[in-house]
Coordinates of C-alpha atoms in Angstrom, one line a residue:
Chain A
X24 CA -24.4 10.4 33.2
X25 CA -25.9 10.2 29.7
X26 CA -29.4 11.0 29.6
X27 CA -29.9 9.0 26.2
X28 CA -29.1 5.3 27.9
X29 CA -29.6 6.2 31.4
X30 CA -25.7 5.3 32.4
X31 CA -22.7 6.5 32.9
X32 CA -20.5 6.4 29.4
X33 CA -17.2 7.0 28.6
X34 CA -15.5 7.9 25.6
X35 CA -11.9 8.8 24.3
X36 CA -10.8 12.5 23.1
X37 CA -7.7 13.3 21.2
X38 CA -7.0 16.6 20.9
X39 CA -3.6 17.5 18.5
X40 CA -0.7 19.4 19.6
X41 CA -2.2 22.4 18.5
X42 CA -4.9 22.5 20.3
X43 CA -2.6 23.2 23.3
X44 CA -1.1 26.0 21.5
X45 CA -4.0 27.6 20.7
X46 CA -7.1 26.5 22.4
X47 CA -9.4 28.8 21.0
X48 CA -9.1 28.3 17.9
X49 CA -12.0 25.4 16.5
X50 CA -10.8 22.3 14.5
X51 CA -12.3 19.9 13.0
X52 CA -13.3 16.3 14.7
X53 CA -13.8 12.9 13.8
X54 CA -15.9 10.4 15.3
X55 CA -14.4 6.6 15.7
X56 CA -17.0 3.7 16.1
X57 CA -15.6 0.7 17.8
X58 CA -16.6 -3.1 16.5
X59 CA -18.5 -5.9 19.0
X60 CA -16.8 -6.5 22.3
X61 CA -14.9 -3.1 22.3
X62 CA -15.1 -0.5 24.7
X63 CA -13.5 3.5 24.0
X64 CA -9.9 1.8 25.0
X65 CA -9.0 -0.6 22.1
X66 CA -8.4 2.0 19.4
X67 CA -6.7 4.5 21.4
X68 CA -4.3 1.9 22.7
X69 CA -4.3 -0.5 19.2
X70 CA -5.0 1.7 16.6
X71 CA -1.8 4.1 16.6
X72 CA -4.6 6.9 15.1
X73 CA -2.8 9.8 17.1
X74 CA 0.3 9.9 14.7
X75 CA -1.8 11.1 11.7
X76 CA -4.7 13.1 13.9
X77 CA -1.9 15.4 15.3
X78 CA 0.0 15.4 11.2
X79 CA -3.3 17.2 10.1
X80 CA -4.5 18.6 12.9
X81 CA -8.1 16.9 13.7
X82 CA -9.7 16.1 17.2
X83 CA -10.6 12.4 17.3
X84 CA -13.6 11.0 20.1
X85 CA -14.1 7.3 20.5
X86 CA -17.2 6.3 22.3
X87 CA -18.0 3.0 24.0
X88 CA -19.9 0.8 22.1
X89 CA -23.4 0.0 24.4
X90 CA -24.2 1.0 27.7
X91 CA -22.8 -0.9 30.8
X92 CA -23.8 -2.4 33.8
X93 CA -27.5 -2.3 33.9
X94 CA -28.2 -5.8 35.3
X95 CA -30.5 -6.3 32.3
X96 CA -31.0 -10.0 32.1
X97 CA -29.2 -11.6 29.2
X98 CA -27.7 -8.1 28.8
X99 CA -23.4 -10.1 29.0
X100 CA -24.5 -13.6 27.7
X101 CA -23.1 -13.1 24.2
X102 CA -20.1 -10.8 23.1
X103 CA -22.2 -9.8 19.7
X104 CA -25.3 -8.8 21.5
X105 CA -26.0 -6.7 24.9
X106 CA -23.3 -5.5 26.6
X107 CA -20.4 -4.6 23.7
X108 CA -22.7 -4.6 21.2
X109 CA -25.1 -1.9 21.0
X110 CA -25.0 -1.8 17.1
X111 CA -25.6 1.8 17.4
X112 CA -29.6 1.9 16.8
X113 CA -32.5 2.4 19.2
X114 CA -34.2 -0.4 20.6
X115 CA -37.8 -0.8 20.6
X116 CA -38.6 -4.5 22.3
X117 CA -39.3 -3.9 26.2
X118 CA -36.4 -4.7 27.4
X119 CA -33.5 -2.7 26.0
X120 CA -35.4 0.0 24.6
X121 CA -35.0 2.4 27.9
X122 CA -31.3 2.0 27.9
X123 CA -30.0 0.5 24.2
X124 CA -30.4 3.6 22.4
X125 CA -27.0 4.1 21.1
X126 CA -28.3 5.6 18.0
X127 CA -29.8 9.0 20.1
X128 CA -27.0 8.7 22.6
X129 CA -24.3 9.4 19.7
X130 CA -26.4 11.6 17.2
X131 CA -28.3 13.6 20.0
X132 CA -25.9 13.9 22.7
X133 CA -22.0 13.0 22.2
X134 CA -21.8 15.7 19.0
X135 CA -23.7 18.6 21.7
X136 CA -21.6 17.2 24.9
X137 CA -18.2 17.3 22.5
X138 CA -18.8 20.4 21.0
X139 CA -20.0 22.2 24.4
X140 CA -16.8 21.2 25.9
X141 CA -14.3 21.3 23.1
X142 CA -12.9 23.6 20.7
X143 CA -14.5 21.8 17.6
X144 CA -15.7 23.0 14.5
X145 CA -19.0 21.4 14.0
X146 CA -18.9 22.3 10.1
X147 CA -16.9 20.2 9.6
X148 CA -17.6 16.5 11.3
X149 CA -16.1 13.3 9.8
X150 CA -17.4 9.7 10.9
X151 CA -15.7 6.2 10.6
X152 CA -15.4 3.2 12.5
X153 CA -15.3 -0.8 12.4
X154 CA -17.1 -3.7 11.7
X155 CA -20.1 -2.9 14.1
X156 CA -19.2 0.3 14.4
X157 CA -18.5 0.9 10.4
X158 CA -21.9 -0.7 10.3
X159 CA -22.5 2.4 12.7
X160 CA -20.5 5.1 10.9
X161 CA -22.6 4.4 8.1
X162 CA -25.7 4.8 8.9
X163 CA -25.2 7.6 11.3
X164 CA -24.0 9.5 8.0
X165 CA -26.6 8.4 5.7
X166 CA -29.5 9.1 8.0
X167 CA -28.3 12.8 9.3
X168 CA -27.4 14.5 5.7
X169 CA -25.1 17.0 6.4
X170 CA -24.1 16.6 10.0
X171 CA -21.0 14.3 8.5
X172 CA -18.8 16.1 5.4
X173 CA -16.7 12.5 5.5
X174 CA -17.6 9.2 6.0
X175 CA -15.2 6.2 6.0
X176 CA -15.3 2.5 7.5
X177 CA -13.5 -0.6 7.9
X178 CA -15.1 -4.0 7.7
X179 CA -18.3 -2.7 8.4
X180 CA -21.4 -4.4 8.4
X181 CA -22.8 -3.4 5.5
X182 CA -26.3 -5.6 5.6
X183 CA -26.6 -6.3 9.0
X184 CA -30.6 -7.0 7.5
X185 CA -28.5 -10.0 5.4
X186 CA -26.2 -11.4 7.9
X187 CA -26.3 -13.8 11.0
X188 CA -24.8 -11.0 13.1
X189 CA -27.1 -8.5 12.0
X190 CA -30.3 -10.7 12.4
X191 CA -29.5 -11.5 16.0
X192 CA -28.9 -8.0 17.1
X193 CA -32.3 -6.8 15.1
X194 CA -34.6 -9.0 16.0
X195 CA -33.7 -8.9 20.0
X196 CA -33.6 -5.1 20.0
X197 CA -36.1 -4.6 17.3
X198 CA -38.4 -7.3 17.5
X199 CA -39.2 -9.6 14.6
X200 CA -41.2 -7.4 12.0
X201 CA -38.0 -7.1 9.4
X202 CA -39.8 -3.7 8.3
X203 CA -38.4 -1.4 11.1
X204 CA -35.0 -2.6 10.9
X205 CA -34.0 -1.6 7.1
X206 CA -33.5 2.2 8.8
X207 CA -30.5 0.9 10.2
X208 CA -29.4 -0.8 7.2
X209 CA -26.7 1.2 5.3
X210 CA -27.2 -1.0 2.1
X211 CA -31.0 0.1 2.2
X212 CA -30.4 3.7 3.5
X213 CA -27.6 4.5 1.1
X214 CA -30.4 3.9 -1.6
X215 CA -32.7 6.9 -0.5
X216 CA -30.0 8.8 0.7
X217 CA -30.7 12.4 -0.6
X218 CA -28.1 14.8 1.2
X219 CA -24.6 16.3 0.5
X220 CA -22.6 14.5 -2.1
X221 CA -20.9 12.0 -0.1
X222 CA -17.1 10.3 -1.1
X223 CA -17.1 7.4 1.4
X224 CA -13.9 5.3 1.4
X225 CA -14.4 1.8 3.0
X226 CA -11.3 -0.8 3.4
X227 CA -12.1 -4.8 3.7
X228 CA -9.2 -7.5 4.0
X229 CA -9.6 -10.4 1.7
X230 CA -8.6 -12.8 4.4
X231 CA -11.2 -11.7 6.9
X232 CA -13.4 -14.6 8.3
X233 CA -16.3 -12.4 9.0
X234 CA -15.8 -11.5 4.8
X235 CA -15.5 -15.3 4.1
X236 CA -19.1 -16.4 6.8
X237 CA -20.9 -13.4 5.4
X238 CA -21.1 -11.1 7.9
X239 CA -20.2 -7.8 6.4
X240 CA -21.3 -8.3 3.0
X241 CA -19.8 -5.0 1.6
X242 CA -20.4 -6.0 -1.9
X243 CA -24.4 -5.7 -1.6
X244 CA -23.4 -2.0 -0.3
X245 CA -21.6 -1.0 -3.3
X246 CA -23.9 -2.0 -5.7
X247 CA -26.7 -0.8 -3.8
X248 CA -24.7 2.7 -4.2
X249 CA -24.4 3.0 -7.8
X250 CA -25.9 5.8 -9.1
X251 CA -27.0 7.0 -5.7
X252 CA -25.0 10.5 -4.6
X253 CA -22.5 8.0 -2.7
X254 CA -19.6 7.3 -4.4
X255 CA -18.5 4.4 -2.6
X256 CA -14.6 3.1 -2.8
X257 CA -14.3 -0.2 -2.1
X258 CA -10.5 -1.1 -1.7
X259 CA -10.4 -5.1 -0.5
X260 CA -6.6 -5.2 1.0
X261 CA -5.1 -8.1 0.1
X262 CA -3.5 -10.5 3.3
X263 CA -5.7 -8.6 6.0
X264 CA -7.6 -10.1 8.4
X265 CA -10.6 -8.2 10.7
X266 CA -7.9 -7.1 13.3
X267 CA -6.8 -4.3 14.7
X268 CA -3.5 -4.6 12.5
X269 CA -6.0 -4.3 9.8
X270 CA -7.0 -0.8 11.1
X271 CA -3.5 0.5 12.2
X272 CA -2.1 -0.5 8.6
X273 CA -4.6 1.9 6.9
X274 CA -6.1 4.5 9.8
X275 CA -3.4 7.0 8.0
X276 CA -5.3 6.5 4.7
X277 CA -8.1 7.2 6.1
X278 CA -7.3 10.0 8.2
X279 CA -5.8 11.6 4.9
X280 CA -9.3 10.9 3.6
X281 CA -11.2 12.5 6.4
X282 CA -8.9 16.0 6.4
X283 CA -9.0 16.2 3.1
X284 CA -12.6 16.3 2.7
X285 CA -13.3 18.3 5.7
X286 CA -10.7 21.2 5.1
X287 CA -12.6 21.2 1.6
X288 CA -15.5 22.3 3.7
X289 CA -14.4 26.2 4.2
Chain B
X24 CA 9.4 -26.5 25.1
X25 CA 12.8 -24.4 26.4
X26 CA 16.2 -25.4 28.6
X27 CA 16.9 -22.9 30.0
X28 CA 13.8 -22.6 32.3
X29 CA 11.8 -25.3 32.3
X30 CA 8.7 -24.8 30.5
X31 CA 7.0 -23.3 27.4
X32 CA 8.4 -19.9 26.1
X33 CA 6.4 -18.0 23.9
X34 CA 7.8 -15.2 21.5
X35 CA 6.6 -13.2 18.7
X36 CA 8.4 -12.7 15.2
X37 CA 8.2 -10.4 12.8
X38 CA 9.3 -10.7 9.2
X39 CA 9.1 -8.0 6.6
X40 CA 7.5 -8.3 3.4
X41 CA 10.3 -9.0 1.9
X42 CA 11.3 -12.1 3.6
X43 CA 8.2 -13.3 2.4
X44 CA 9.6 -12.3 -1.3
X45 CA 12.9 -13.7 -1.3
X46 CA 12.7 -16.3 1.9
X47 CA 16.8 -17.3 1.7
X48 CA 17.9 -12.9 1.8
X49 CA 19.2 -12.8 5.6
X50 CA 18.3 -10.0 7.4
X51 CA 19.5 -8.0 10.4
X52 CA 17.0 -8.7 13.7
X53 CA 16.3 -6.4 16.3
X54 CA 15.2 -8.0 20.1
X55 CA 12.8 -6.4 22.0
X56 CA 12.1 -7.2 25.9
X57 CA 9.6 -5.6 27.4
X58 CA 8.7 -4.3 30.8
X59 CA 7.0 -5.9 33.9
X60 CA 3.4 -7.6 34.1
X61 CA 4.2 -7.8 30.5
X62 CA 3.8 -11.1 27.7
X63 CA 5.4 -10.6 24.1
X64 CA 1.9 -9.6 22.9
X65 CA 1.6 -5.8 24.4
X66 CA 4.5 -4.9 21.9
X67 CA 2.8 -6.4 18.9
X68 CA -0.6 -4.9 20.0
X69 CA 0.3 -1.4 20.8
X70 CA 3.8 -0.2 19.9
X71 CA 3.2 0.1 15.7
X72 CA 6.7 -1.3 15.5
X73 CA 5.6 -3.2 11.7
X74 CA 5.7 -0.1 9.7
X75 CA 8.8 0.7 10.6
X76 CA 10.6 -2.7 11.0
X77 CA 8.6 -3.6 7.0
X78 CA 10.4 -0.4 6.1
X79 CA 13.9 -0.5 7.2
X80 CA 13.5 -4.4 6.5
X81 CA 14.1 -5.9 10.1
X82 CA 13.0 -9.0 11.8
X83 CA 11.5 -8.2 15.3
X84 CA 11.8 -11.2 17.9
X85 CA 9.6 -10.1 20.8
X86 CA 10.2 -12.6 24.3
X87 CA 7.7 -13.2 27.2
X88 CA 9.1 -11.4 30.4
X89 CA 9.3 -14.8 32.6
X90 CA 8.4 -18.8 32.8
X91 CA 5.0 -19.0 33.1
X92 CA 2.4 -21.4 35.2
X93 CA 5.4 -23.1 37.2
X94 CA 3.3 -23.1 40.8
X95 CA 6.6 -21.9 42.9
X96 CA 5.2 -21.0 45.7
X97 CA 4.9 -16.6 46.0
X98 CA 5.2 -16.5 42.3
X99 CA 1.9 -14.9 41.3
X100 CA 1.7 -12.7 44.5
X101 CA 3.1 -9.5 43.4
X102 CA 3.5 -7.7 40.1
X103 CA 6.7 -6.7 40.0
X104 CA 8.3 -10.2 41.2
X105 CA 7.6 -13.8 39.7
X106 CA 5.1 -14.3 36.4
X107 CA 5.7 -11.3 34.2
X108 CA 9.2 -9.8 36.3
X109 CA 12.0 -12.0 35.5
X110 CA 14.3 -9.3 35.7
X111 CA 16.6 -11.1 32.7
X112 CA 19.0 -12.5 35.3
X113 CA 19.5 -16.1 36.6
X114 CA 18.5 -16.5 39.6
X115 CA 20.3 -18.2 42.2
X116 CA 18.6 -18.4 45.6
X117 CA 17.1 -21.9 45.8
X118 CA 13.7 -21.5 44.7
X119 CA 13.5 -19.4 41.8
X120 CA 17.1 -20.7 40.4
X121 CA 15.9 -23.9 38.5
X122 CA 13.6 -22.3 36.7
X123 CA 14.0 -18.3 36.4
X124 CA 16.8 -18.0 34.1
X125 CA 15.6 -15.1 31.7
X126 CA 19.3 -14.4 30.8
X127 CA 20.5 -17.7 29.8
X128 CA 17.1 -18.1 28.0
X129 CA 17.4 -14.4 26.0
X130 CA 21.4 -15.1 25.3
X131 CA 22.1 -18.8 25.1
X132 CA 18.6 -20.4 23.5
X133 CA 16.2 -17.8 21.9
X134 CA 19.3 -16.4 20.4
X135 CA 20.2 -20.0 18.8
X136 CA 16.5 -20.7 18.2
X137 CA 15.5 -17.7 16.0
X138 CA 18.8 -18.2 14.1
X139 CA 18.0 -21.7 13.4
X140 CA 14.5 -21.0 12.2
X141 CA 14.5 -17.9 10.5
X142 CA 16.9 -16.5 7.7
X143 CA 18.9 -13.7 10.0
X144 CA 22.1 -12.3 9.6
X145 CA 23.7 -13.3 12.7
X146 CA 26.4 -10.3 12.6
X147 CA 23.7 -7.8 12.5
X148 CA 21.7 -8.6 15.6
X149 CA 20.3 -5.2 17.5
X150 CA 18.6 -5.3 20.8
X151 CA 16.0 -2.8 23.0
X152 CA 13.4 -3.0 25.8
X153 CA 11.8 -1.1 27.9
X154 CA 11.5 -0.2 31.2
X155 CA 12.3 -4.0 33.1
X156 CA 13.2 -5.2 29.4
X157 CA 15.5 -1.9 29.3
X158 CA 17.7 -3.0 31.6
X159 CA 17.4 -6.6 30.1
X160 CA 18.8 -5.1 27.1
X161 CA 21.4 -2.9 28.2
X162 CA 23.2 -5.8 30.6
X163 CA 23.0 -8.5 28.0
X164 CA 24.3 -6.2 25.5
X165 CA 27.1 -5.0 27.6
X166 CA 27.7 -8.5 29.0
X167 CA 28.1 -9.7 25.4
X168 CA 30.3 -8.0 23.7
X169 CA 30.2 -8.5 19.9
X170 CA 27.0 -9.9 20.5
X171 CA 24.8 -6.8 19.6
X172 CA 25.5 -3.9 17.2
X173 CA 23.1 -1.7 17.6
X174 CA 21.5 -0.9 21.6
X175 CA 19.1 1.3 22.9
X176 CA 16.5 1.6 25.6
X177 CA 12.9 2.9 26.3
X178 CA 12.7 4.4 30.0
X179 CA 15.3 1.6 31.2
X180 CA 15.7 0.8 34.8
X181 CA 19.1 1.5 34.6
X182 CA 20.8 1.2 38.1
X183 CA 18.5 -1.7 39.9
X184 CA 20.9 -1.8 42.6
X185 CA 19.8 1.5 44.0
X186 CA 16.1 1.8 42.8
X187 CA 13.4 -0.1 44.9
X188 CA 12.2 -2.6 42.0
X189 CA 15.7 -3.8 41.8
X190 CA 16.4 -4.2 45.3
X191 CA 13.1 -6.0 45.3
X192 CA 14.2 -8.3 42.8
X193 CA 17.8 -8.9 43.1
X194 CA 17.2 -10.1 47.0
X195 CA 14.7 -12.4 45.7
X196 CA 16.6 -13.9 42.5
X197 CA 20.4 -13.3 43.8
X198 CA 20.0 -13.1 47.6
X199 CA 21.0 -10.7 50.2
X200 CA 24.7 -10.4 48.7
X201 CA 24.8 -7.0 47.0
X202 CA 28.3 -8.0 45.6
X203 CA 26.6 -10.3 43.3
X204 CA 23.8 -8.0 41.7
X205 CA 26.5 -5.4 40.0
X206 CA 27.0 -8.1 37.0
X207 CA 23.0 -7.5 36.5
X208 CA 23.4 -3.5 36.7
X209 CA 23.8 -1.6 33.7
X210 CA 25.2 1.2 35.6
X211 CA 28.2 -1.1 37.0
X212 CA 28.4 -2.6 33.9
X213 CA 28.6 0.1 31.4
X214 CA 32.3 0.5 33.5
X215 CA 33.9 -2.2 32.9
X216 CA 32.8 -2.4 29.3
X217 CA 35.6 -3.5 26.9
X218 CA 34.0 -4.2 23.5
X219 CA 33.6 -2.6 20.3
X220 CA 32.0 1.1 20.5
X221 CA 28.4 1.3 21.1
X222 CA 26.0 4.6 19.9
X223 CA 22.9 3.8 22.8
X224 CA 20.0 5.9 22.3
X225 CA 17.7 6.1 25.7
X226 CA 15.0 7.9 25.5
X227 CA 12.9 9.0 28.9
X228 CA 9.7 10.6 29.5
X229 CA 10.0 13.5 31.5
X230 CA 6.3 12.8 33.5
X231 CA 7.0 9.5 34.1
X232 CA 6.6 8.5 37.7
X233 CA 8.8 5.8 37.7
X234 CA 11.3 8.3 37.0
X235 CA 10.0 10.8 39.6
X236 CA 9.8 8.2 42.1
X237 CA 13.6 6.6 41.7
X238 CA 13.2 3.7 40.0
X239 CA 14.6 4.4 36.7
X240 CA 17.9 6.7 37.5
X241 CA 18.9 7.7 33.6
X242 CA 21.4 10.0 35.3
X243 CA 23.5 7.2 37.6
X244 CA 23.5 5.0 34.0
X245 CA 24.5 8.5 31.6
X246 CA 27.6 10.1 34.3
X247 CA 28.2 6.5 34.9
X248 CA 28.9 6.2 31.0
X249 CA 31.8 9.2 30.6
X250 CA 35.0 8.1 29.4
X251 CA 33.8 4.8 28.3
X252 CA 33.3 2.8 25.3
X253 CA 29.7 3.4 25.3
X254 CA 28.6 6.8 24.2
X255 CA 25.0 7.4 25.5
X256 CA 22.3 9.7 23.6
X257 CA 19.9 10.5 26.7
X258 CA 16.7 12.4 25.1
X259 CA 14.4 13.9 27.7
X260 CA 10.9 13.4 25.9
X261 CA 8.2 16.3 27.0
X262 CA 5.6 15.3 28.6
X263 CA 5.6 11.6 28.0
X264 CA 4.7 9.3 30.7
X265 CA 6.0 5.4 31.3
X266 CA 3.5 4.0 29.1
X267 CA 2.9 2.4 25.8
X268 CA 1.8 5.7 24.1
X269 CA 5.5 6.4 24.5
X270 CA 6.8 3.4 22.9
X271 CA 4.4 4.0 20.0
X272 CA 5.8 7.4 19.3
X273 CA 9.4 7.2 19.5
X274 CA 9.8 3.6 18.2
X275 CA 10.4 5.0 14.9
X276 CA 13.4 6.6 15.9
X277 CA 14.7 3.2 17.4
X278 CA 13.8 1.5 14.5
X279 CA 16.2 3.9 12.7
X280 CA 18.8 3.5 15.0
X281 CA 19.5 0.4 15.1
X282 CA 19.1 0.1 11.3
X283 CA 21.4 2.3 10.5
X284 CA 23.7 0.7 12.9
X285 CA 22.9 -2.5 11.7
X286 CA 23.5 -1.8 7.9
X287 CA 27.1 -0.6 9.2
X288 CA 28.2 -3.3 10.0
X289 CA 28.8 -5.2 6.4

């Protein structure tokens, strides 16, 4: 039962081959963000992540992407808002805000109910995810300096404040006043951003349909990091789509990323 | 629209990059049937098979596991008969016979129909499965000799006549006759075989409950197998259970087995 949403949630956690051996001794963990319809399930079962977590040793939690079942009205009308689509913020309109606080539920409670019940080291915490939940990986990182020594996404939403998707989701959570919702826009948070140095690798295919209607808008995120203590890589990969091929073709890449940033961390 | 059983047959095909390169190169193919309640898509979605066939340059033909939407009456009622169990035989008791015909589908049309449509190297064919689609591809390849070079098999049912799936199955496909099911068991089968020499690599979780509770018998197919023509690797795999999270790890190994039987044969 979380106490942040007021259900019960579920998440995935992958814990290497050595953790068996030696369960005492702490490793590091990285977070996975699922996209818009998702639940925990997809990228354990689609993602093929566990070859490369157990190669370099890392724990690896997938949460669920909004609370369930709470006979909200509207709440499983639309797959990109409600039910599958928390979009990882707290809500403020009537409404959702008791339960749709996806935001608190993974900063304030997953990281203290993983760590009280794993073996992790919570120096050294990476964060990723995809499309809504790169969006989330994001700005998770960029608003918590220092709680996340790597940061990666795929696809993410990078403007929600810019895009159709975004819009939707801000405004019925939010409300209309566009000035509360840049704080969960990574192309406006990356801009004040004043923690840790922060390499953050982010892969886009250049046949994705959300790329080509303007929903993730990743372009408006790398320019808004120039200059900022984000060194953004942008890689677009040509021949991908938003799948979950997408993310099984490069998760390796990205787990290389995340171990190699957080065993920097010593 | 296929012959052999009556309605539309969907199948998944994977070519390598470098059929997309040089389009007229033919390549070696490797089959893959899957289990029960299965389509073609659970392969594609959660085994990782592309690296490896883009790497050792294979074609993958995935099949559906039966005819689909036909109305025969008892045909959605249980998962392990009908829609999704078509056992790769051809049925003969009077209602299933016009239409479930998985074997003369897999060996006399898909067969013809990927070799018409795609640039493969007929004499290099390989074939696996698991589970159901194990013993799909351990009878066709044994009741073809010639046919397939390279075999092996993922947790294969592997001696129906004496498991309670295949008893299921065989009374309701062949009929109460048990002296017509032995040309459908790969345990009868692998006796009398009189082709060229086949290396078949099974592999078989050792916490799988299918295997605990009789329905896969490795042993009857392995013992059964001495002195024959057929010399069968049987790995135990630790702690693996009968799911897709042990395809997804051990495919690799397939992959390399039957490419390195197929690039044999030249």
């Amino acid at each position: 039962m979380s106490d942040a949403v007021g259900c019960e949630m579920k998440f995935g956690v992958f814990l290497p081959p050595s953790a068996q051996n030696n369960p005492k001794e702490k490793l590091p963990v990285l977070y996975f963000l699922s996209g818009l319809t998702c639940t925990e399930a997809n990228f354990t079962q689609k993602s093929g992540f566990q070859r490369y977590a157990a190669e370099h040793n890392l724990i690896v939690v997938n949460p669920d992407t909004s609370p369930r079942g709470l006979s909200i009205e509207g709440e499983d009308d639309s797959y990109d808002f409600g039910s599958g689509a928390g979009f990882y913020l707290d809500a403020t309109e009537e409404k959702w805000k008791k339960n749709y606080r996806m935001y608190s539920y993974i900063v304030d409670e997953l990281l203290s109910v993983v760590a009280a019940n794993f073996a992790v080291d919570t120096s050294k915490q990476g964060i990723t995810g995809h499309s809504m939940g790169g969006h989330g990986a994001l700005t998770i990182a960029l608003k918590n300096p220092g709680t996340f020594a790597s940061v990666s996404a795929f696809a993410p939403i990078s403007n929600p404040m810019e895009c159709p998707w975004g819009v939707k989701a801000f405004t019925g959570y939010l409300g209309s006043d566009r000035s509360t919702w840049a704080k969960y826009d990574a192309t406006h948070l990356v801009k004040e951003y004043n923690g840790p140095p922060l390499d953050v690798l982010v892969d886009q295919g250049d046949q994705d349909d959300f790329l080509k209607n303007g929903q993730l808008l990743p372009d408006n995120l790398l320019t808004a990091s120039v200059g900022t203590k984000v060194k953004l890589q942008l890689r677009m990969q040509e021949g991908y789509d938003h799948s979950y091929f997408f993310i099984s073709t490069f998760i390796g890449d990205h787990i290389q990323h995340h171990a190699t940033h957080l065993n920097k961390k010593n």
